[in-house]
């Protein structure tokens, strides 16, 4: 009887240890940071309202505010960066981005200029499936080993459960063609829109998550970039009007 209890305790300890290892290995795969650039006059009331509207998705102490740093190292007086660091918790990117656009009750004239994302997770692709259907891959497809086409469709943050899909550009081509050992990858990019609830990221750069980040420079130190001339998407290019002709 005593030996059975001892064995049961040993198995429980091993199970607890395995669970802790699993949690530790997956806790770093998450959305690391979300930077939302707001153009306009951000007041104390604006900050209070933003924290209130995002209370369902992030703790108040995980939301910070700073002025955008220009390339010359000076702060831009009319661009405020709202930084959210969820610290491993799930961050509903779709609702966060749409809620921060809601300016009801505060007349500060703010406009969401851009949204930068830093996320860590593993790259996933599925044989014969498009980006729009990656969330509904049948179990038999995975069981038969037909889960990869060699093209990375999305990044999955196991620890917090977000999925990020990529817009096609040169950085994305380099990512999907680079050798991949199955480890986690940290990506940085700009959210250009949403495919359903999934953010479509224009990839800027990426790195192996296990590599040291000692050489990385924070965007606040390197400069956030220049404010664009317009805050709405570029419109269609129209041809010049032909002159009237008389016959």
mmCIF file of C-alpha atoms in Angstrom:
data_model
loop_
_atom_site.group_PDB
_atom_site.id
_atom_site.type_symbol
_atom_site.label_atom_id
_atom_site.label_comp_id
_atom_site.label_asym_id
_atom_site.label_seq_id
_atom_site.Cartn_x
_atom_site.Cartn_y
_atom_site.Cartn_z
ATOM 1 C CA UNK A 1 0.000 0.000 0.000
ATOM 2 C CA UNK A 2 2.804 2.358 0.986
ATOM 3 C CA UNK A 3 4.662 1.539 -2.274
ATOM 4 C CA UNK A 4 1.521 2.296 -4.330
ATOM 5 C CA UNK A 5 1.160 5.684 -2.614
ATOM 6 C CA UNK A 6 4.831 6.379 -3.254
ATOM 7 C CA UNK A 7 4.476 5.469 -6.942
ATOM 8 C CA UNK A 8 1.329 7.587 -7.248
ATOM 9 C CA UNK A 9 3.117 10.554 -5.697
ATOM 10 C CA UNK A 10 6.059 10.024 -8.041
ATOM 11 C CA UNK A 11 3.742 9.967 -11.057
ATOM 12 C CA UNK A 12 1.977 13.108 -9.825
ATOM 13 C CA UNK A 13 5.297 14.893 -9.416
ATOM 14 C CA UNK A 14 6.385 13.866 -12.905
ATOM 15 C CA UNK A 15 3.049 15.040 -14.334
ATOM 16 C CA UNK A 16 3.366 18.395 -12.586
ATOM 17 C CA UNK A 17 6.931 18.782 -13.839
ATOM 18 C CA UNK A 18 5.867 17.967 -17.400
ATOM 19 C CA UNK A 19 3.050 20.497 -17.178
ATOM 20 C CA UNK A 20 5.444 23.180 -15.917
ATOM 21 C CA UNK A 21 7.859 22.442 -18.764
ATOM 22 C CA UNK A 22 5.010 22.657 -21.271
ATOM 23 C CA UNK A 23 3.807 25.965 -19.858
ATOM 24 C CA UNK A 24 7.333 27.358 -19.781
ATOM 25 C CA UNK A 25 8.003 26.327 -23.374
ATOM 26 C CA UNK A 26 4.792 27.864 -24.698
ATOM 27 C CA UNK A 27 4.469 30.960 -22.522
ATOM 28 C CA UNK A 28 6.924 32.952 -24.650
ATOM 29 C CA UNK A 29 4.922 32.299 -27.835
ATOM 30 C CA UNK A 30 2.555 35.231 -27.766
ATOM 31 C CA UNK A 31 1.928 38.752 -28.955
ATOM 32 C CA UNK A 32 4.846 40.617 -27.397
ATOM 33 C CA UNK A 33 3.834 44.188 -28.170
ATOM 34 C CA UNK A 34 1.269 46.243 -30.042
ATOM 35 C CA UNK A 35 2.046 49.869 -30.965
ATOM 36 C CA UNK A 36 -0.890 52.000 -32.095
ATOM 37 C CA UNK A 37 0.008 55.399 -33.554
ATOM 38 C CA UNK A 38 -2.652 58.050 -32.982
ATOM 39 C CA UNK A 39 -2.518 61.381 -34.816
ATOM 40 C CA UNK A 40 -4.243 64.205 -32.994
ATOM 41 C CA UNK A 41 -4.345 65.958 -29.638
ATOM 42 C CA UNK A 42 -4.295 63.250 -26.966
ATOM 43 C CA UNK A 43 -5.360 64.623 -23.597
ATOM 44 C CA UNK A 44 -5.598 63.085 -20.148
ATOM 45 C CA UNK A 45 -9.286 62.412 -20.816
ATOM 46 C CA UNK A 46 -8.301 60.634 -24.041
ATOM 47 C CA UNK A 47 -5.914 58.321 -22.197
ATOM 48 C CA UNK A 48 -8.511 57.545 -19.541
ATOM 49 C CA UNK A 49 -11.102 56.731 -22.208
ATOM 50 C CA UNK A 50 -8.663 54.513 -24.146
ATOM 51 C CA UNK A 51 -7.804 52.516 -21.017
ATOM 52 C CA UNK A 52 -11.521 52.180 -20.256
ATOM 53 C CA UNK A 53 -12.369 50.912 -23.757
ATOM 54 C CA UNK A 54 -9.511 48.407 -23.695
ATOM 55 C CA UNK A 55 -10.173 47.193 -20.136
ATOM 56 C CA UNK A 56 -11.713 43.940 -21.425
ATOM 57 C CA UNK A 57 -8.556 43.073 -23.374
ATOM 58 C CA UNK A 58 -5.557 44.382 -21.417
ATOM 59 C CA UNK A 59 -4.714 45.449 -17.869
ATOM 60 C CA UNK A 60 -4.411 49.181 -17.307
ATOM 61 C CA UNK A 61 -0.740 48.890 -16.284
ATOM 62 C CA UNK A 62 0.005 47.061 -19.565
ATOM 63 C CA UNK A 63 -1.071 50.137 -21.571
ATOM 64 C CA UNK A 64 1.421 52.999 -21.812
ATOM 65 C CA UNK A 65 1.578 56.256 -23.773
ATOM 66 C CA UNK A 66 4.510 58.127 -25.312
ATOM 67 C CA UNK A 67 5.151 60.635 -28.070
ATOM 68 C CA UNK A 68 6.397 59.351 -31.407
ATOM 69 C CA UNK A 69 10.132 59.817 -31.931
ATOM 70 C CA UNK A 70 11.108 61.202 -35.336
ATOM 71 C CA UNK A 71 14.203 60.172 -37.288
ATOM 72 C CA UNK A 72 16.134 63.182 -35.951
ATOM 73 C CA UNK A 73 15.497 62.061 -32.359
ATOM 74 C CA UNK A 74 12.903 64.696 -31.498
ATOM 75 C CA UNK A 75 9.371 63.948 -30.337
ATOM 76 C CA UNK A 76 6.418 64.622 -32.593
ATOM 77 C CA UNK A 77 3.894 66.744 -30.660
ATOM 78 C CA UNK A 78 0.854 65.441 -32.531
ATOM 79 C CA UNK A 79 1.534 61.685 -32.703
ATOM 80 C CA UNK A 80 0.992 59.572 -29.597
ATOM 81 C CA UNK A 81 2.037 55.907 -29.491
ATOM 82 C CA UNK A 82 -0.204 53.653 -27.410
ATOM 83 C CA UNK A 83 1.825 50.576 -26.471
ATOM 84 C CA UNK A 84 0.143 47.420 -25.182
ATOM 85 C CA UNK A 85 2.299 44.636 -23.721
ATOM 86 C CA UNK A 86 -0.115 41.803 -22.833
ATOM 87 C CA UNK A 87 2.616 39.768 -21.041
ATOM 88 C CA UNK A 88 1.510 36.408 -22.346
ATOM 89 C CA UNK A 89 -2.220 37.016 -22.013
ATOM 90 C CA UNK A 90 -4.521 36.678 -25.023
ATOM 91 C CA UNK A 91 -4.983 39.982 -26.843
ATOM 92 C CA UNK A 92 -8.016 40.263 -29.094
ATOM 93 C CA UNK A 93 -6.286 42.190 -31.868
ATOM 94 C CA UNK A 94 -9.410 42.699 -33.963
ATOM 95 C CA UNK A 95 -11.431 44.287 -31.169
ATOM 96 C CA UNK A 96 -8.489 46.237 -29.744
ATOM 97 C CA UNK A 97 -7.802 47.954 -33.072
ATOM 98 C CA UNK A 98 -11.467 48.715 -33.698
ATOM 99 C CA UNK A 99 -12.147 49.928 -30.161
ATOM 100 C CA UNK A 100 -9.247 52.340 -30.183
ATOM 101 C CA UNK A 101 -10.737 53.959 -33.297
ATOM 102 C CA UNK A 102 -13.866 54.756 -31.295
ATOM 103 C CA UNK A 103 -13.549 58.400 -30.206
ATOM 104 C CA UNK A 104 -17.064 58.885 -28.837
ATOM 105 C CA UNK A 105 -17.238 61.206 -25.865
ATOM 106 C CA UNK A 106 -13.769 62.737 -26.340
ATOM 107 C CA UNK A 107 -13.420 65.538 -28.878
ATOM 108 C CA UNK A 108 -9.678 65.243 -29.543
ATOM 109 C CA UNK A 109 -9.896 64.567 -33.285
ATOM 110 C CA UNK A 110 -7.564 61.578 -33.084
ATOM 111 C CA UNK A 111 -7.024 59.261 -36.061
ATOM 112 C CA UNK A 112 -5.410 55.822 -35.979
ATOM 113 C CA UNK A 113 -2.474 56.222 -38.360
ATOM 114 C CA UNK A 114 -0.802 52.791 -38.167
ATOM 115 C CA UNK A 115 -0.511 49.715 -35.954
ATOM 116 C CA UNK A 116 2.780 47.867 -35.477
ATOM 117 C CA UNK A 117 2.872 44.306 -34.128
ATOM 118 C CA UNK A 118 5.600 42.199 -32.553
ATOM 119 C CA UNK A 119 4.644 38.545 -32.071
ATOM 120 C CA UNK A 120 6.392 35.244 -31.351
ATOM 121 C CA UNK A 121 5.172 31.818 -32.421
ATOM 122 C CA UNK A 122 5.630 28.951 -34.836
ATOM 123 C CA UNK A 123 5.035 29.128 -38.570
ATOM 124 C CA UNK A 124 2.303 26.916 -39.955
ATOM 125 C CA UNK A 125 1.171 25.934 -43.415
ATOM 126 C CA UNK A 126 -1.286 23.385 -44.763
ATOM 127 C CA UNK A 127 -1.241 21.330 -47.911
ATOM 128 C CA UNK A 128 -3.844 22.388 -50.431
ATOM 129 C CA UNK A 129 -5.496 24.993 -48.207
ATOM 130 C CA UNK A 130 -5.649 28.723 -48.718
ATOM 131 C CA UNK A 131 -5.045 31.410 -46.136
ATOM 132 C CA UNK A 132 -8.765 31.958 -45.592
ATOM 133 C CA UNK A 133 -9.361 28.380 -44.492
ATOM 134 C CA UNK A 134 -6.382 27.717 -42.227
ATOM 135 C CA UNK A 135 -8.531 27.753 -39.090
ATOM 136 C CA UNK A 136 -10.631 24.788 -40.220
ATOM 137 C CA UNK A 137 -8.115 22.120 -41.250
ATOM 138 C CA UNK A 138 -9.725 18.651 -40.903
ATOM 139 C CA UNK A 139 -8.091 16.336 -38.380
ATOM 140 C CA UNK A 140 -7.566 13.599 -40.985
ATOM 141 C CA UNK A 141 -5.386 15.977 -43.012
ATOM 142 C CA UNK A 142 -3.023 16.434 -40.091
ATOM 143 C CA UNK A 143 -3.164 12.720 -39.181
ATOM 144 C CA UNK A 144 -1.950 11.739 -42.662
ATOM 145 C CA UNK A 145 0.937 14.178 -42.569
ATOM 146 C CA UNK A 146 -0.505 16.421 -45.278
ATOM 147 C CA UNK A 147 -0.121 19.561 -43.216
ATOM 148 C CA UNK A 148 2.535 21.469 -45.097
ATOM 149 C CA UNK A 149 2.906 22.796 -48.617
ATOM 150 C CA UNK A 150 6.197 24.512 -47.829
ATOM 151 C CA UNK A 151 4.496 27.921 -47.825
ATOM 152 C CA UNK A 152 3.986 29.532 -44.455
ATOM 153 C CA UNK A 153 0.438 30.875 -44.350
ATOM 154 C CA UNK A 154 0.342 32.093 -40.771
ATOM 155 C CA UNK A 155 2.088 32.400 -37.436
ATOM 156 C CA UNK A 156 0.468 30.804 -34.399
ATOM 157 C CA UNK A 157 1.290 32.085 -30.904
ATOM 158 C CA UNK A 158 0.653 28.954 -28.843
ATOM 159 C CA UNK A 159 0.928 30.602 -25.437
ATOM 160 C CA UNK A 160 -1.790 33.204 -25.998
ATOM 161 C CA UNK A 161 -3.625 31.736 -28.993
ATOM 162 C CA UNK A 162 -3.367 34.511 -31.604
ATOM 163 C CA UNK A 163 -3.043 33.726 -35.295
ATOM 164 C CA UNK A 164 -1.406 36.152 -37.711
ATOM 165 C CA UNK A 165 -1.488 35.906 -41.499
ATOM 166 C CA UNK A 166 0.902 37.666 -43.851
ATOM 167 C CA UNK A 167 0.568 40.041 -46.754
ATOM 168 C CA UNK A 168 2.718 39.115 -49.742
ATOM 169 C CA UNK A 169 5.905 41.175 -49.920
ATOM 170 C CA UNK A 170 9.665 40.626 -50.208
ATOM 171 C CA UNK A 171 10.148 40.082 -46.465
ATOM 172 C CA UNK A 172 7.418 37.424 -46.468
ATOM 173 C CA UNK A 173 9.076 35.692 -49.435
ATOM 174 C CA UNK A 174 12.387 35.603 -47.573
ATOM 175 C CA UNK A 175 10.664 34.221 -44.486
ATOM 176 C CA UNK A 176 8.930 31.349 -46.240
ATOM 177 C CA UNK A 177 12.036 30.433 -48.262
ATOM 178 C CA UNK A 178 14.455 30.563 -45.329
ATOM 179 C CA UNK A 179 15.567 27.307 -43.644
ATOM 180 C CA UNK A 180 13.305 26.569 -40.710
ATOM 181 C CA UNK A 181 14.138 24.167 -37.872
ATOM 182 C CA UNK A 182 10.691 24.223 -36.289
ATOM 183 C CA UNK A 183 11.603 26.691 -33.555
ATOM 184 C CA UNK A 184 9.704 29.836 -32.687
ATOM 185 C CA UNK A 185 10.106 32.936 -34.830
ATOM 186 C CA UNK A 186 9.665 36.545 -33.728
ATOM 187 C CA UNK A 187 8.091 38.749 -36.404
ATOM 188 C CA UNK A 188 7.601 42.500 -36.611
ATOM 189 C CA UNK A 189 5.301 44.201 -39.032
ATOM 190 C CA UNK A 190 2.377 46.509 -39.645
ATOM 191 C CA UNK A 191 -1.260 45.441 -39.468
ATOM 192 C CA UNK A 192 -2.712 46.420 -42.841
ATOM 193 C CA UNK A 193 -6.202 45.048 -42.227
ATOM 194 C CA UNK A 194 -8.076 41.927 -41.213
ATOM 195 C CA UNK A 195 -9.015 38.716 -42.993
ATOM 196 C CA UNK A 196 -12.103 37.966 -40.925
ATOM 197 C CA UNK A 197 -10.836 38.216 -37.316
ATOM 198 C CA UNK A 198 -7.222 37.499 -38.295
ATOM 199 C CA UNK A 199 -4.777 40.419 -38.659
ATOM 200 C CA UNK A 200 -3.006 40.669 -42.024
ATOM 201 C CA UNK A 201 0.563 41.778 -41.304
ATOM 202 C CA UNK A 202 2.899 43.462 -43.780
ATOM 203 C CA UNK A 203 6.093 41.815 -42.563
ATOM 204 C CA UNK A 204 9.015 44.105 -41.777
ATOM 205 C CA UNK A 205 11.601 41.746 -40.293
ATOM 206 C CA UNK A 206 11.912 38.486 -38.403
ATOM 207 C CA UNK A 207 14.400 36.517 -36.328
ATOM 208 C CA UNK A 208 14.859 33.262 -34.472
ATOM 209 C CA UNK A 209 13.168 33.735 -31.096
ATOM 210 C CA UNK A 210 16.042 31.985 -29.328
ATOM 211 C CA UNK A 211 18.649 34.430 -30.601
ATOM 212 C CA UNK A 212 19.853 37.110 -28.248
ATOM 213 C CA UNK A 213 18.081 40.447 -28.571
ATOM 214 C CA UNK A 214 21.045 42.417 -27.185
ATOM 215 C CA UNK A 215 21.653 44.067 -30.531
ATOM 216 C CA UNK A 216 18.029 45.048 -31.049
ATOM 217 C CA UNK A 217 17.198 48.745 -30.929
ATOM 218 C CA UNK A 218 13.851 49.851 -29.592
ATOM 219 C CA UNK A 219 11.694 51.871 -31.961
ATOM 220 C CA UNK A 220 11.581 54.705 -29.440
ATOM 221 C CA UNK A 221 15.373 55.003 -29.715
ATOM 222 C CA UNK A 222 15.703 54.461 -33.455
ATOM 223 C CA UNK A 223 12.840 56.754 -34.452
ATOM 224 C CA UNK A 224 9.315 55.771 -35.388
ATOM 225 C CA UNK A 225 9.331 57.208 -38.897
ATOM 226 C CA UNK A 226 7.857 60.311 -40.423
ATOM 227 C CA UNK A 227 4.214 61.265 -40.290
ATOM 228 C CA UNK A 228 2.564 60.651 -43.679
ATOM 229 C CA UNK A 229 0.954 63.424 -45.689
ATOM 230 C CA UNK A 230 -2.447 61.770 -45.395
ATOM 231 C CA UNK A 231 -4.000 59.404 -42.882
ATOM 232 C CA UNK A 232 -6.338 57.658 -45.328
ATOM 233 C CA UNK A 233 -5.240 55.016 -47.864
ATOM 234 C CA UNK A 234 -3.940 56.223 -51.180
ATOM 235 C CA UNK A 235 -6.700 56.558 -53.744
ATOM 236 C CA UNK A 236 -6.807 55.358 -57.316
ATOM 237 C CA UNK A 237 -4.411 57.092 -59.680
ATOM 238 C CA UNK A 238 -6.391 58.881 -62.383
ATOM 239 C CA UNK A 239 -5.093 59.789 -65.806
ATOM 240 C CA UNK A 240 -4.872 63.402 -66.848
ATOM 241 C CA UNK A 241 -7.932 64.697 -68.577
ATOM 242 C CA UNK A 242 -7.636 64.885 -72.362
ATOM 243 C CA UNK A 243 -7.984 68.373 -73.826
ATOM 244 C CA UNK A 244 -11.109 69.216 -75.809
ATOM 245 C CA UNK A 245 -10.681 68.870 -79.530
ATOM 246 C CA UNK A 246 -12.431 70.789 -82.213
ATOM 247 C CA UNK A 247 -12.983 69.234 -85.577
#
